[in-house]
Structures are given as C-alpha cells and as structure tokens.
Coordinates of C-alpha atoms in Angstrom, one line a residue:
X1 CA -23.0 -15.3 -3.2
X2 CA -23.9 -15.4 0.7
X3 CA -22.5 -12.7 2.6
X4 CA -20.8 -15.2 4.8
X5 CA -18.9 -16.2 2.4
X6 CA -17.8 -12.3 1.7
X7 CA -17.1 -12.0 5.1
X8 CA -14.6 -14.9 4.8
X9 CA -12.2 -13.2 2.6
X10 CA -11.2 -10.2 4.7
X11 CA -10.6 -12.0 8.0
X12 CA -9.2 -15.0 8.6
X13 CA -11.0 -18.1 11.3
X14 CA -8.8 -18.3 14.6
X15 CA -6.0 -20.4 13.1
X16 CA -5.8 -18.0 9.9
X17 CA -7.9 -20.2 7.7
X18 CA -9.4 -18.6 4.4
X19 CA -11.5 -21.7 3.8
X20 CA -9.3 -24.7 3.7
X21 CA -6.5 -22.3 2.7
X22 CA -3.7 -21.1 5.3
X23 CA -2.6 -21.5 8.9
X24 CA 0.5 -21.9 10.8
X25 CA 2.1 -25.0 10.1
X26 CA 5.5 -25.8 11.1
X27 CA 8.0 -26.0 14.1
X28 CA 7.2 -25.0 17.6
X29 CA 9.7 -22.3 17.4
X30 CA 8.1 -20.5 14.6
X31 CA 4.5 -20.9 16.3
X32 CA 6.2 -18.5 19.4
X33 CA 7.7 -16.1 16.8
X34 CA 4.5 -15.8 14.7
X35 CA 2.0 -15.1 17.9
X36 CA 4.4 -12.6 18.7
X37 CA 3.7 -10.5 15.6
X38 CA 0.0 -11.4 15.6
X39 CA -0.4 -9.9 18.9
X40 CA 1.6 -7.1 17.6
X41 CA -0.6 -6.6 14.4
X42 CA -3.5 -6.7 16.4
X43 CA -2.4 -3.9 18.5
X44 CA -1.6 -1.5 15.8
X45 CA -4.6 -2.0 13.7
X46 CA -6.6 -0.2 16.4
X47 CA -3.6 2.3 17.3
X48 CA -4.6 5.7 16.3
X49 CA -1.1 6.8 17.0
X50 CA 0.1 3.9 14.7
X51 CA -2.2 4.4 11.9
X52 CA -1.5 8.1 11.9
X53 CA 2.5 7.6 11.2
X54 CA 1.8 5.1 8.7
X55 CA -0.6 7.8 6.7
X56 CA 1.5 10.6 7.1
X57 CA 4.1 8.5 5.2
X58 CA 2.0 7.2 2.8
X59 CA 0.9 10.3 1.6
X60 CA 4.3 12.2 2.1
X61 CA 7.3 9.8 1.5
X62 CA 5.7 7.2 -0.5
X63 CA 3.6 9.8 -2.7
X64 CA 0.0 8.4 -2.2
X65 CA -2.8 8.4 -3.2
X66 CA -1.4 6.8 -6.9
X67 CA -3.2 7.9 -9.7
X68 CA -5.6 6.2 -12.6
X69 CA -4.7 6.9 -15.9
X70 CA -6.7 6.1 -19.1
X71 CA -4.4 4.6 -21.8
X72 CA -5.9 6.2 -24.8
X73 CA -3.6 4.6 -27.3
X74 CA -4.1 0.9 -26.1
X75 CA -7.9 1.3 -25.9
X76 CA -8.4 1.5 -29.3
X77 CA -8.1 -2.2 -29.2
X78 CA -11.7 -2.3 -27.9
X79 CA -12.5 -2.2 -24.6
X80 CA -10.9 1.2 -22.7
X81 CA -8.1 0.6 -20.3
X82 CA -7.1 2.0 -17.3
X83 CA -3.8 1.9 -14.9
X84 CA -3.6 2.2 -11.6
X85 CA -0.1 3.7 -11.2
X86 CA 1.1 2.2 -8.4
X87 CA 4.7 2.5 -10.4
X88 CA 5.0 6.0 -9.4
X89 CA 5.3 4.7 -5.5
X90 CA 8.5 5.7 -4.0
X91 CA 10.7 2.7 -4.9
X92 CA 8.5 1.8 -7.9
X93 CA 6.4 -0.4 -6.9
X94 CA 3.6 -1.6 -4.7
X95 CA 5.9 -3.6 -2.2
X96 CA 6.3 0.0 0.0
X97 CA 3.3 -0.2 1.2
X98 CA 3.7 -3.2 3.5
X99 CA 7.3 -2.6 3.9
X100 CA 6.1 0.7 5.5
X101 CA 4.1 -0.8 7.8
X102 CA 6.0 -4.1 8.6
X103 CA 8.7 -2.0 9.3
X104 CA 6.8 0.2 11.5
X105 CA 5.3 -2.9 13.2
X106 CA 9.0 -4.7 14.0
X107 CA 10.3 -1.4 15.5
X108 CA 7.3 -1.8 17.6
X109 CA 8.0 -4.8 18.5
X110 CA 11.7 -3.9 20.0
X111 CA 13.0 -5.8 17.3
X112 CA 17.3 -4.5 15.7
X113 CA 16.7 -6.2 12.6
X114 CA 13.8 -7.0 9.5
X115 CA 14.9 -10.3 7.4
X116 CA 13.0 -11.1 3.7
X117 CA 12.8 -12.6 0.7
X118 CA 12.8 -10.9 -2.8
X119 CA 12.7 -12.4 -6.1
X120 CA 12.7 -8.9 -9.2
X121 CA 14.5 -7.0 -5.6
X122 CA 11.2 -4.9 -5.7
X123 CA 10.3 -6.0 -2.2
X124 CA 14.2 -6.1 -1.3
X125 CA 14.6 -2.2 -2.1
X126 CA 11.2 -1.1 -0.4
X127 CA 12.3 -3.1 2.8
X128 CA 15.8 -1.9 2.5
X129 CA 14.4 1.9 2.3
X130 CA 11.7 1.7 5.2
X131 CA 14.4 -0.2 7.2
X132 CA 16.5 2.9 6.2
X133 CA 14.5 5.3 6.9
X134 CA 13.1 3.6 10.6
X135 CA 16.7 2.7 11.8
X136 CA 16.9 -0.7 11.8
X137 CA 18.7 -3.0 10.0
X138 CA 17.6 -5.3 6.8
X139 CA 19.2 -8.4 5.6
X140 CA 18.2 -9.7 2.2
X141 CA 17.9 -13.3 0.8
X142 CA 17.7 -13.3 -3.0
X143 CA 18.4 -16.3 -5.3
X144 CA 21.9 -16.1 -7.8
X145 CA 19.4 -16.0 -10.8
X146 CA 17.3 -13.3 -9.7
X147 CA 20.9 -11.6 -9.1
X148 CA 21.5 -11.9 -12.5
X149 CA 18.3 -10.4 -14.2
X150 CA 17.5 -8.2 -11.5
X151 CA 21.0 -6.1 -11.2
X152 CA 19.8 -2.7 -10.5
X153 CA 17.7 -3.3 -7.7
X154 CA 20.8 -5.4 -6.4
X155 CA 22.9 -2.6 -6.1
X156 CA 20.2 -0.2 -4.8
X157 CA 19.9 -2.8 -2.0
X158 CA 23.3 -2.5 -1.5
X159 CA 23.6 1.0 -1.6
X160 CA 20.4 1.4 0.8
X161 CA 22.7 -0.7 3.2
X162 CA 21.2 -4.2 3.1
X163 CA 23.4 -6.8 3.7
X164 CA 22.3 -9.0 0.3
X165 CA 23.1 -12.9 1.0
X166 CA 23.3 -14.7 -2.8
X167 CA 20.9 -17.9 -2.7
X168 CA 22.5 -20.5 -4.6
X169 CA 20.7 -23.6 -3.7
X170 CA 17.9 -25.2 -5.8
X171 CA 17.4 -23.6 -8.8
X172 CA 18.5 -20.4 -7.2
X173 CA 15.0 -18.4 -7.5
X174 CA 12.4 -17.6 -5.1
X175 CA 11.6 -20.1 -3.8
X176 CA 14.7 -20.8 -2.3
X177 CA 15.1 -17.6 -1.2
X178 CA 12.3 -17.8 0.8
X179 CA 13.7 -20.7 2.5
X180 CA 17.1 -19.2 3.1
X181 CA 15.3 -15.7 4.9
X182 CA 13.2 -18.8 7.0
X183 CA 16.3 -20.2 8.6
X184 CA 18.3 -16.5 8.8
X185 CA 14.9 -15.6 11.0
X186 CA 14.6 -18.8 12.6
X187 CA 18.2 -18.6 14.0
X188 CA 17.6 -14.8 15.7
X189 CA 13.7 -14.5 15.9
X190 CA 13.8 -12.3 19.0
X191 CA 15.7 -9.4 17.6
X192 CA 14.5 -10.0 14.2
X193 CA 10.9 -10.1 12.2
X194 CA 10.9 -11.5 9.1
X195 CA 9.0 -9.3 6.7
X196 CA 7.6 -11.5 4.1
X197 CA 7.1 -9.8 0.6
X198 CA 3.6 -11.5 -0.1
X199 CA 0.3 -12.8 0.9
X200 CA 2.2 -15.9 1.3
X201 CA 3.1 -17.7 4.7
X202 CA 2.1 -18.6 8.1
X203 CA -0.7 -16.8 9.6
X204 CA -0.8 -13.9 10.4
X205 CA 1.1 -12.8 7.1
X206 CA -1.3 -13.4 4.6
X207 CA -3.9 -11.3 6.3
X208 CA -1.4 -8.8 7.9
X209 CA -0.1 -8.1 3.9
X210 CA -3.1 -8.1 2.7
X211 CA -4.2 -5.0 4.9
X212 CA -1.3 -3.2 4.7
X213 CA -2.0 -3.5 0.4
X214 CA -5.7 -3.0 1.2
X215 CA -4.9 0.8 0.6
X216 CA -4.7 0.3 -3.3
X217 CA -8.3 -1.1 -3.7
X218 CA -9.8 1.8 -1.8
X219 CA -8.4 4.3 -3.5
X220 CA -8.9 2.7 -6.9
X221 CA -12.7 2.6 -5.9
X222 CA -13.3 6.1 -5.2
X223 CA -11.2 7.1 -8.0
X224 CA -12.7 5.4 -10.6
X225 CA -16.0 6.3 -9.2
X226 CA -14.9 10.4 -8.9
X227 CA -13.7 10.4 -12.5
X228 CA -15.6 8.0 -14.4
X229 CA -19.2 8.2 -12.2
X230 CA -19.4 4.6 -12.0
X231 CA -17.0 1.2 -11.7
X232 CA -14.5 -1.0 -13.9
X233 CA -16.1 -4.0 -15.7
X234 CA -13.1 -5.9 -14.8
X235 CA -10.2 -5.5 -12.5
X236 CA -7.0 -7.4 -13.1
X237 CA -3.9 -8.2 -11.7
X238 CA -0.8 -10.3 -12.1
X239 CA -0.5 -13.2 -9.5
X240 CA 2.7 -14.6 -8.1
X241 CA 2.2 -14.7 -4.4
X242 CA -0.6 -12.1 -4.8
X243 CA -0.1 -9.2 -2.9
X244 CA -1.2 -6.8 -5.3
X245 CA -4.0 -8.5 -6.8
X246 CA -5.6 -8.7 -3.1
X247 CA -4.2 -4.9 -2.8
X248 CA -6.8 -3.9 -5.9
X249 CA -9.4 -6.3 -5.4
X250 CA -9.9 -6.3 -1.6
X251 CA -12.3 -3.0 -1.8
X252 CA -14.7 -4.7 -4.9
X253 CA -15.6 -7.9 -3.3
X254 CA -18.8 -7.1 -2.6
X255 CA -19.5 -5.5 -5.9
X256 CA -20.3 -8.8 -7.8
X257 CA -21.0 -7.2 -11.2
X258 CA -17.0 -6.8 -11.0
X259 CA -15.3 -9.4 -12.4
X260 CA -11.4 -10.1 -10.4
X261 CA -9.2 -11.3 -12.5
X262 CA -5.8 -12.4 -11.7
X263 CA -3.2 -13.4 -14.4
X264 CA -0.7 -15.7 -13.8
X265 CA 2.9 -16.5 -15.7
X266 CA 2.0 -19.0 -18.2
X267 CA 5.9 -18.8 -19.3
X268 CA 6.8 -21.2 -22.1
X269 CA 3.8 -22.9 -22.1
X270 CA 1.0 -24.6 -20.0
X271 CA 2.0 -27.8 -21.7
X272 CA 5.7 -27.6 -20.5
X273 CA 6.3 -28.5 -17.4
X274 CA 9.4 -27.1 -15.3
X275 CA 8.3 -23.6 -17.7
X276 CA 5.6 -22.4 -16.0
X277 CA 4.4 -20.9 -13.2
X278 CA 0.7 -21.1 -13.4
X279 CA -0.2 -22.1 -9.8
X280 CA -4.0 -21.5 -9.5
X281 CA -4.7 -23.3 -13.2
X282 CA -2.5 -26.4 -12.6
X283 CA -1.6 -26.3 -9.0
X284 CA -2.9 -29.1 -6.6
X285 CA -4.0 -28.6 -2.8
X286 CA -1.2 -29.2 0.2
X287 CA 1.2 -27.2 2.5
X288 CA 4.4 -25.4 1.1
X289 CA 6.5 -23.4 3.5
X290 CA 3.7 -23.6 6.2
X291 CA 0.6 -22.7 5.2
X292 CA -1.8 -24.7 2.9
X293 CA -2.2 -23.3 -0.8
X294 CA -2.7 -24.7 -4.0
X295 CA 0.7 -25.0 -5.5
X296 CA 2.6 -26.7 -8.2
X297 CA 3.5 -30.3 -7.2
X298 CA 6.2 -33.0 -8.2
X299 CA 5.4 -36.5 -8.7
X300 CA 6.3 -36.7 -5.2
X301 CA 3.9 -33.9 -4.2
X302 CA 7.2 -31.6 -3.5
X303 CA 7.4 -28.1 -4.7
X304 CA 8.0 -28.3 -8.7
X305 CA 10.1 -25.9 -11.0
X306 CA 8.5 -23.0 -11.9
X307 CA 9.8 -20.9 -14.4
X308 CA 9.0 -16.8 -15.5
X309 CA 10.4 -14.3 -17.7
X310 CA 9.4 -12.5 -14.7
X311 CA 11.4 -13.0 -11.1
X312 CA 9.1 -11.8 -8.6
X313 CA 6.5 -14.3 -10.4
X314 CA 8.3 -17.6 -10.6
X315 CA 7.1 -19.0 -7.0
X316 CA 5.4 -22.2 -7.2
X317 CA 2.6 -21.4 -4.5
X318 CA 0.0 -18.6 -3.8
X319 CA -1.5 -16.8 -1.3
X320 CA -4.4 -18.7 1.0
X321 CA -7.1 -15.7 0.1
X322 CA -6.7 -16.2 -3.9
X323 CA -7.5 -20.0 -3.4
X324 CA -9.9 -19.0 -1.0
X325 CA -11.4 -16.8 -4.3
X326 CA -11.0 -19.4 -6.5
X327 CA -12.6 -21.8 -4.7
X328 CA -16.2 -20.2 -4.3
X329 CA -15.9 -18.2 -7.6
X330 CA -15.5 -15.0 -6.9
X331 CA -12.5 -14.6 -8.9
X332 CA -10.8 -16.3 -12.3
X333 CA -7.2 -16.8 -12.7
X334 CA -6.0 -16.5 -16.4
X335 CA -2.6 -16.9 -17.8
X336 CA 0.1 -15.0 -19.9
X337 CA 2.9 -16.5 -21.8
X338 CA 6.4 -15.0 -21.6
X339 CA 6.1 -14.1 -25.4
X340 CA 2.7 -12.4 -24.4
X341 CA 4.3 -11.0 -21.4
X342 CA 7.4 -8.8 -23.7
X343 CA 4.7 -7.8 -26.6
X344 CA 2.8 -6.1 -23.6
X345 CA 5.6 -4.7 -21.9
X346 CA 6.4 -3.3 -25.5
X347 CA 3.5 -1.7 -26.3
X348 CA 2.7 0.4 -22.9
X349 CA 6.3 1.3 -24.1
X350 CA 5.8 2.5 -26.9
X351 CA 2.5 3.7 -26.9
X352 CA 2.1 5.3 -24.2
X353 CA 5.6 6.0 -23.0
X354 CA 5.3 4.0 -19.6
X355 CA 7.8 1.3 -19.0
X356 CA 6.3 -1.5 -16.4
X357 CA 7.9 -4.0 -14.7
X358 CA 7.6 -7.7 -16.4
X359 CA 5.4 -8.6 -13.5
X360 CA 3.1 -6.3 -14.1
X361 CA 2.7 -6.5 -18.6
X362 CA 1.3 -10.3 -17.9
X363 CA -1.6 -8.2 -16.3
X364 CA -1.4 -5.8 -19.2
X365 CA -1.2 -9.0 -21.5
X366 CA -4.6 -10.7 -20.6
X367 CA -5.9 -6.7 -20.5
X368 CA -5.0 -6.6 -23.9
X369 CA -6.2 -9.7 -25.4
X370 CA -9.6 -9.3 -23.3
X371 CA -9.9 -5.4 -24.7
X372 CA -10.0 -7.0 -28.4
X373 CA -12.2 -9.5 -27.8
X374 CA -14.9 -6.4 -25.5
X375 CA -16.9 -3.5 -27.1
X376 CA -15.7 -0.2 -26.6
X377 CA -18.2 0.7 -23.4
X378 CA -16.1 -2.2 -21.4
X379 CA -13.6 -1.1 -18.7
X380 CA -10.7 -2.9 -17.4
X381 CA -8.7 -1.6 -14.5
X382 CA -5.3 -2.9 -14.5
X383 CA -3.0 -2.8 -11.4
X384 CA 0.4 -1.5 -12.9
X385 CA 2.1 -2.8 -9.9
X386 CA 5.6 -1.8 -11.1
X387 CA 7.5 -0.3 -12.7
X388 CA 10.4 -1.4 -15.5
X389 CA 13.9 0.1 -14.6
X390 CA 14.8 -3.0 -13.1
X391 CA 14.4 -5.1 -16.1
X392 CA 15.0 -2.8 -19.1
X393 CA 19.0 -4.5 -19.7
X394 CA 17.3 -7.9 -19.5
X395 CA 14.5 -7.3 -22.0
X396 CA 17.2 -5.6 -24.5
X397 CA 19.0 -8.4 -24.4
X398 CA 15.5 -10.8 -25.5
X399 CA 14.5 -8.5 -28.3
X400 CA 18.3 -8.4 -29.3
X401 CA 18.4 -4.8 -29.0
X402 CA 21.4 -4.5 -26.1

C-alpha cells in the first residue's frame, strides 16, 4: 500500500475529504458555524496549555491509560483473545474521551451551551458529565425508542442536569435524533457547539473525533507490545458511526500485517431489509446529513430503516474514514446478527464475569467465531468499547429471565 495512501487516513484534503468520502455539505449557515470550530480545533491541537488539561483529565478523572486483559476462558475457543477495557472509563464507555475534549474545545470557544445526539445515552451521559464538570450547559436529543431500551443512562442524563428532549419523529431512533440536535444547534449556533458523538458529520468532525479517540490505539499499541513483546493478528471493532473502531485502529495503519476489522449489526438478517444495519456491506455511495458516506439507501436513495438490538448501532450511515478504509483495502467490515450479538454478550458474562454493552459483543461476536475458526498462536484485540449496565433490564427481558 503506498504511503500516500496512509497518509490519507489521518488527515483530511482542504474540504475534509477522506477520498471521495466527507466534506461539508449543507446550508450556508452551518458552513459559518463549522469554520468556527475548525479554526478552533486547529488552535488547540498545537496548544500545550490545551493538551495539558485534557491529559491531566484523562489520566485523573477519566482513569486512563485502560487496560488489556487476556480472556483466558473465551480463548480456549482457538485463537487467544484480548480486551481493551475501555468499559472501565469514567461513564463506561469510550464516548468520554471526545466529550472531554469537545467540551474543553466549546468553552474555548465562548460558547454557554454543548448540543448532541445519543442513541444507547453512552455519549449523552459522557457529554452531560464533561459539560458538568466544565460549567456549561448540555441539552440532549435522543429518540422515544432509545428512551425505552436505554432507561438508565436516561435518568443519569437527567440527574447529571441535561435537559433530555424525547425524539419522536421517524422511527424515533438515531437517526432522527441526529436531525433534531441539527436544528436545536442550527437555531443558537453562536452560544452553542454541537458535539457530535461520532466520526460522522460535516468536516471538521470526523477528523476532530477521530483525534480526540486516537488515544485508544496508542495506548493499545504499546501495551500489547510491553506485555506480549509483539502485536495482535487482528484488531476489531463494532461499527455504527465508528468512533471507536478509528479510536483502536488509528495507531496500526501502518502495520499492514494487522488486519482492521470492523463488525457491523447484521440484526435480523442481511436478507431482511428494514432489520439491519449493515452499512459498509450493503450501503451505496451519496450524502446523508452533510457529508458523503456510504449508507443504507431507499428506492428513492433516502436514508432506509435500520434496525439493531443495539441503539448506539442502528444509524444508517458511517464515518468518511471507514469508507475511506474500505475503499483501498486496508480494512474489512464483517457483520453480527442480533442472535450472535446476546450469545456473545452472554458468554463474557458468564465466563469471565464482565458485562459489555450490546455495542460492543457484535465485536466480541465476530471475535468469537473468528477464534474457532484460528490456531491457538492467533491474537485478536477486541475494543470493549462499553460497558453493559445500560442494557442489562433489556437483555433480561430477551432471554425471558426479567
């Protein structure tokens, strides 16, 4: 692969272009708003001042670096597995890291008030704490469905003092919520930065998200390497817009004898549409939400349904660097069905006493599958990118155990 072409996946061309993937397409409005927080971004990243906050938080309110830990039990299958425990983040997940620094970045920016998305509420209750603990304010947009599966990170929204607005639109999911926070911002964009929850969106999101996540891969590098005194065979991810797939596989681009793998929610089926979400396997080239991704299309070419057993998954869309990956072959996107998805989730359970979030098992899933099929000298590297509080009544309820 030409080191061009490596070069091309950590930076962006001048109108935040991975490829033919990205941009900033959509009203003139938004286009003053976004060079705003480019301009802002750009200052920080070479602000030693700014940099210096951000790891002094990481390391003593969020609790990095996160640790790898070999799951003994589930690498008798075959090949050995290993978790990167990014579940043990304050807030549980891997969303704190760019809520931390978006955060950071809007209060820089003068701004009262950070807007999002969330979709499991993981993003919703790491922007609610940073926006907490930085003073500002934090309004939420989350679809009635979500709401519904995703109660406990609901009420620690609400106890965190967001002001939670109930999407009922559409089929009442991410998606939509997305759209909703868009208008919210678009209405108040100079005393308010939307902090989108993804590598999804307008430039400069994708990239900014991306290097705010970068921190997992470089730590997963040098930790594997410390303990193991060499590399993973495989790294994998679960994919829904893809921030922590890019998080882990940012820092092992240029080692080509790792494979990237990101796994997708293959729901009910490939073969049912509506009951999927598998973007990068059936998803066609265009622009959603403005920026140009390979996403699930309508006869129409409008967004499609999506379905997942797993909320922060079920967007129809991905970010511009994963089809910037896909498209040179630097990374494969596999799939996980939601059957797959709760036999996974069971079995860290239960074998090694870890409960992740739903998001994060179809990861496990394909780890799983591919660990039976790999000798015993074979190491994956999976991100555990959350972890399962939030969805523990909801999976009860699907085994028939409530």
């Amino acid at each position: 692969m030409a080191q061009e072409q490596l070069n091309a996946l950590v930076l962006p061309d001048a109108q935040g272009f991975f490829g033919m993937h990205g941009g900033k397409i959509g009203h003139p409005d938004l286009a003053v708003a976004l060079a705003e927080i480019e301009a802002g971004f750009r200052s920080i990243i070479g602000d030693a001042a700014f940099i210096a906050e951000m790891k002094r938080l990481q390391a003593t309110y969020v609790g990095r670096p996160s640790p790898i830990y070999h799951a003994r039990t589930l690498s008798q299958r075959g090949a050995q597995i290993y978790l990167k425990r990014e579940d043990l983040n304050h807030t549980g997940a891997h969303k704190i890291n760019h809520c931390i620094g978006e955060v950071l970045l809007a209060k820089k920016l003068g701004k009262k008030k950070v807007v999002a998305e969330t979709g499991a509420g993981q993003h919703g209750v790491a922007l609610a704490t940073a926006a907490a603990l930085l003073g500002l304010e934090c309004e939420i947009h989350m679809g009635v469905v979500d709401m519904a599966k995703e109660h406990p990170n609901v009420s620690r929204m609400k106890i965190l003092g967001a002001k939670l607005v109930p999407v009922s639109e559409g089929a009442g999911t991410l998606k939509e919520a997305v759209d909703s926070a868009f208008r919210a911002y678009m209405a108040d964009f100079k005393n308010t930065m939307f902090a989108i929850g993804s590598v999804v969106g307008p430039a400069p999101y994708p990239e900014m998200v991306a290097y705010f996540q970068s921190i997992v891969g470089h730590e997963a590098r040098a930790q594997f390497q410390a303990a193991y005194g060499g590399l993973p065979d495989e790294v994998v991810a679960c994919i829904g817009g893809g921030s922590n797939a890019l998080g882990l596989f940012n820092a092992f681009l240029d080692d080509e004898a790792v494979a990237l793998v990101g796994v997708e929610p293959a729901g009910e089926g490939l073969d049912k549409p509506g009951r999927h979400a598998a973007t990068m396997t059936l998803g066609k080239p265009g622009v959603i939400q403005g920026f140009h991704c390979y996403f699930l299309q309508d006869e129409a070419g409008n967004p499609a349904a999506v379905h997942s057993i797993a909320s922060g998954l079920d967007y129809p869309g991905v970010g511009p660097q994963h089809c910037h990956l896909k498209d040179i072959g630097r990374a494969r996107y596999e799939s996980a069905t939601d059957e797959e998805c709760l036999a996974a989730f069971l079995a860290l359970s239960r074998e090694e006493g870890i409960i992740p979030a739903l998001e994060s098992a179809h990861a496990l899933a394909y780890a799983l599958r591919r660990a039976e099929r790999l000798p015993a000298d074979k190491r994956l590297l999976v991100n555990l990118s959350g972890r399962g509080d939030k969805d523990i009544d909801y999976v009860l309820e699907k085994i028939g155990l409530e």
